[in-house]
Amino acid sequence: LIPNGILYLGMKEGTFEGFIDVGNFDERFSSCYTDAELREALQPRFTVLHSSRVKLRHGELGATFLNYLCKKK
C-alpha cells in the first residue's frame, strides 16, 4: 500500500479461532478478533478514519462485524 493509501478491513467480531464446517465435507479456518485487538494491530501503521460495528439480523444469528476505513501512515 502506498503512503497515505486507503485500506478497508472487515472482520467478524469474537474470540474464536479454529476450523468451521462449511458443508460438503469441507472445513475453513477462521479467526475472530475484538475491536481492541484490531485497533492494536492497525495502530502502528494506520490511522483509523472511520469504524463501525454491524450486527447481522439474518443469516448467521448473532454475528457482528467490525469495519475499519484506514489511511496508511
XYZ file of N, CA and C in Angstrom:
219
model
N 0.856 -1.176 0.000
C 0.000 0.000 0.000
C 0.901 1.237 0.000
N 0.609 2.178 -0.856
C 1.430 3.389 -0.952
C 1.203 4.290 0.270
N 2.155 5.173 0.570
C 1.942 6.115 1.673
C 0.644 6.890 1.452
N -0.105 7.098 2.523
C -1.412 7.757 2.501
C -2.477 6.947 1.773
N -2.175 5.698 1.419
C -3.150 4.822 0.772
C -4.281 4.475 1.730
N -5.415 4.093 1.172
C -6.617 3.786 1.956
C -6.810 2.268 2.023
N -7.136 1.781 3.216
C -7.385 0.360 3.460
C -8.768 0.208 4.091
N -9.543 -0.728 3.577
C -10.806 -1.108 4.224
C -10.606 -2.499 4.791
N -10.997 -2.701 6.044
C -10.884 -4.000 6.694
C -12.213 -4.341 7.349
N -12.734 -5.506 7.068
C -13.951 -6.000 7.704
C -13.681 -7.365 8.308
N -13.943 -7.518 9.602
C -13.661 -8.769 10.313
C -14.851 -9.145 11.195
N -15.035 -10.437 11.392
C -16.063 -10.923 12.296
C -15.560 -10.755 13.730
N -16.395 -10.182 14.579
C -16.016 -9.935 15.970
C -16.153 -11.208 16.791
N -15.206 -11.427 17.685
C -15.286 -12.568 18.590
C -13.914 -12.987 19.076
N -13.873 -14.161 19.698
C -12.624 -14.685 20.228
C -12.336 -16.087 19.715
N -13.143 -16.589 18.783
C -12.986 -17.938 18.255
C -11.823 -18.016 17.264
N -11.096 -19.129 17.324
C -10.099 -19.437 16.307
C -10.100 -20.944 16.114
N -10.307 -21.387 14.881
C -10.314 -22.811 14.599
C -11.042 -23.103 13.296
N -11.317 -24.378 13.064
C -11.978 -24.805 11.839
C -13.491 -24.804 12.005
N -14.187 -24.354 10.958
C -15.640 -24.390 10.948
C -16.093 -25.214 9.752
N -17.188 -25.924 9.904
C -17.747 -26.748 8.839
C -18.486 -25.836 7.856
N -18.115 -25.915 6.583
C -18.778 -25.102 5.561
C -19.596 -25.966 4.598
N -19.863 -27.205 4.991
C -20.686 -28.096 4.169
C -19.857 -28.881 3.171
N -20.513 -29.842 2.551
C -19.866 -30.699 1.545
C -18.570 -31.321 2.057
N -18.550 -31.706 3.339
C -17.392 -32.344 3.960
C -16.140 -31.472 3.869
N -16.333 -30.161 3.952
C -15.231 -29.224 3.842
C -15.187 -28.339 5.090
N -13.992 -27.898 5.445
C -13.806 -27.015 6.595
C -13.009 -25.787 6.169
N -13.191 -24.714 6.928
C -12.459 -23.471 6.686
C -11.886 -22.997 8.015
N -10.632 -22.542 8.007
C -10.032 -21.997 9.222
C -10.499 -20.557 9.377
N -10.921 -20.201 10.576
C -11.463 -18.872 10.838
C -10.888 -18.312 12.131
N -10.597 -17.011 12.118
C -10.156 -16.302 13.322
C -11.032 -15.077 13.499
N -11.534 -14.878 14.690
C -12.336 -13.705 15.018
C -11.547 -12.850 16.004
N -11.752 -11.541 15.946
C -10.991 -10.621 16.774
C -11.899 -9.623 17.478
N -11.395 -9.048 18.556
C -12.112 -7.978 19.251
C -11.689 -6.637 18.659
N -12.466 -5.609 18.935
C -12.141 -4.262 18.476
C -10.773 -3.844 19.006
N -10.502 -4.109 20.271
C -9.223 -3.716 20.874
C -8.043 -4.402 20.179
N -8.187 -5.674 19.851
C -7.111 -6.409 19.173
C -6.840 -5.830 17.782
N -7.899 -5.526 17.042
C -7.723 -4.988 15.694
C -7.125 -3.592 15.723
N -7.595 -2.761 16.637
C -7.033 -1.407 16.731
C -5.552 -1.451 17.108
N -5.186 -2.363 18.003
C -3.780 -2.509 18.392
C -2.930 -2.942 17.196
N -3.466 -3.820 16.353
C -2.736 -4.284 15.171
C -2.635 -3.192 14.102
N -3.662 -2.377 13.961
C -3.684 -1.331 12.940
C -2.853 -0.111 13.328
N -2.846 0.238 14.596
C -2.293 1.499 15.096
C -0.854 1.797 14.649
N 0.066 0.842 14.633
C 1.447 1.198 14.266
C 1.604 1.711 12.831
N 0.751 1.262 11.916
C 0.936 1.599 10.501
C -0.222 2.367 9.859
N -1.342 2.467 10.582
C -2.530 3.098 10.001
C -3.190 4.061 10.981
N -3.855 5.063 10.420
C -4.744 5.936 11.170
C -6.160 5.491 10.837
N -6.957 5.173 11.852
C -8.344 4.762 11.618
C -9.175 6.013 11.372
N -9.718 6.130 10.156
C -10.525 7.288 9.783
C -11.980 7.120 10.199
N -12.462 5.890 10.137
C -13.856 5.590 10.484
C -13.942 4.118 10.873
N -14.800 3.822 11.830
C -15.043 2.431 12.199
C -16.522 2.252 12.511
N -16.989 1.022 12.342
C -18.386 0.721 12.666
C -18.502 -0.728 13.107
N -19.568 -1.003 13.826
C -19.900 -2.357 14.285
C -21.285 -2.658 13.726
N -21.386 -3.757 12.965
C -22.645 -4.120 12.312
C -23.087 -5.496 12.797
N -24.262 -5.538 13.415
C -24.819 -6.806 13.881
C -25.812 -7.307 12.835
N -25.582 -8.531 12.340
C -26.472 -9.105 11.331
C -27.782 -9.538 11.966
N -28.858 -9.312 11.273
C -30.180 -9.710 11.751
C -30.666 -10.980 11.072
N -30.068 -11.323 9.936
C -30.457 -12.515 9.191
C -29.219 -13.371 8.947
N -29.436 -14.586 8.552
C -28.301 -15.462 8.254
C -27.655 -15.961 9.525
N -26.381 -15.633 9.710
C -25.647 -16.083 10.894
C -26.192 -15.361 12.124
N -26.919 -16.065 12.948
C -27.534 -15.448 14.122
C -26.477 -14.939 15.079
N -26.614 -13.704 15.469
C -25.715 -13.122 16.455
C -24.362 -12.690 15.918
N -24.128 -12.801 14.616
C -22.824 -12.415 14.072
C -22.701 -10.898 14.046
N -21.557 -10.406 14.509
C -21.261 -8.980 14.493
C -19.961 -8.774 13.741
N -19.948 -7.784 12.847
C -18.761 -7.492 12.057
C -18.212 -6.123 12.415
N -16.885 -6.034 12.471
C -16.176 -4.793 12.738
C -15.600 -4.296 11.427
N -15.819 -3.030 11.114
C -15.386 -2.445 9.845
C -14.509 -1.224 10.117
N -13.410 -1.131 9.375
C -12.465 -0.023 9.574
C -12.069 0.561 8.226
N -12.071 1.875 8.140
C -11.535 2.595 6.998
C -10.285 3.294 7.533
N -9.132 2.952 6.955
C -7.857 3.416 7.497
C -7.012 4.085 6.420
N -6.084 4.919 6.878
C -5.131 5.588 5.993
C -3.734 5.197 6.454
N -2.899 4.770 5.493
C -1.531 4.374 5.836
C -0.720 5.583 6.287
N 0.040 5.385 7.347
C 0.889 6.468 7.889
C 2.104 6.669 7.001
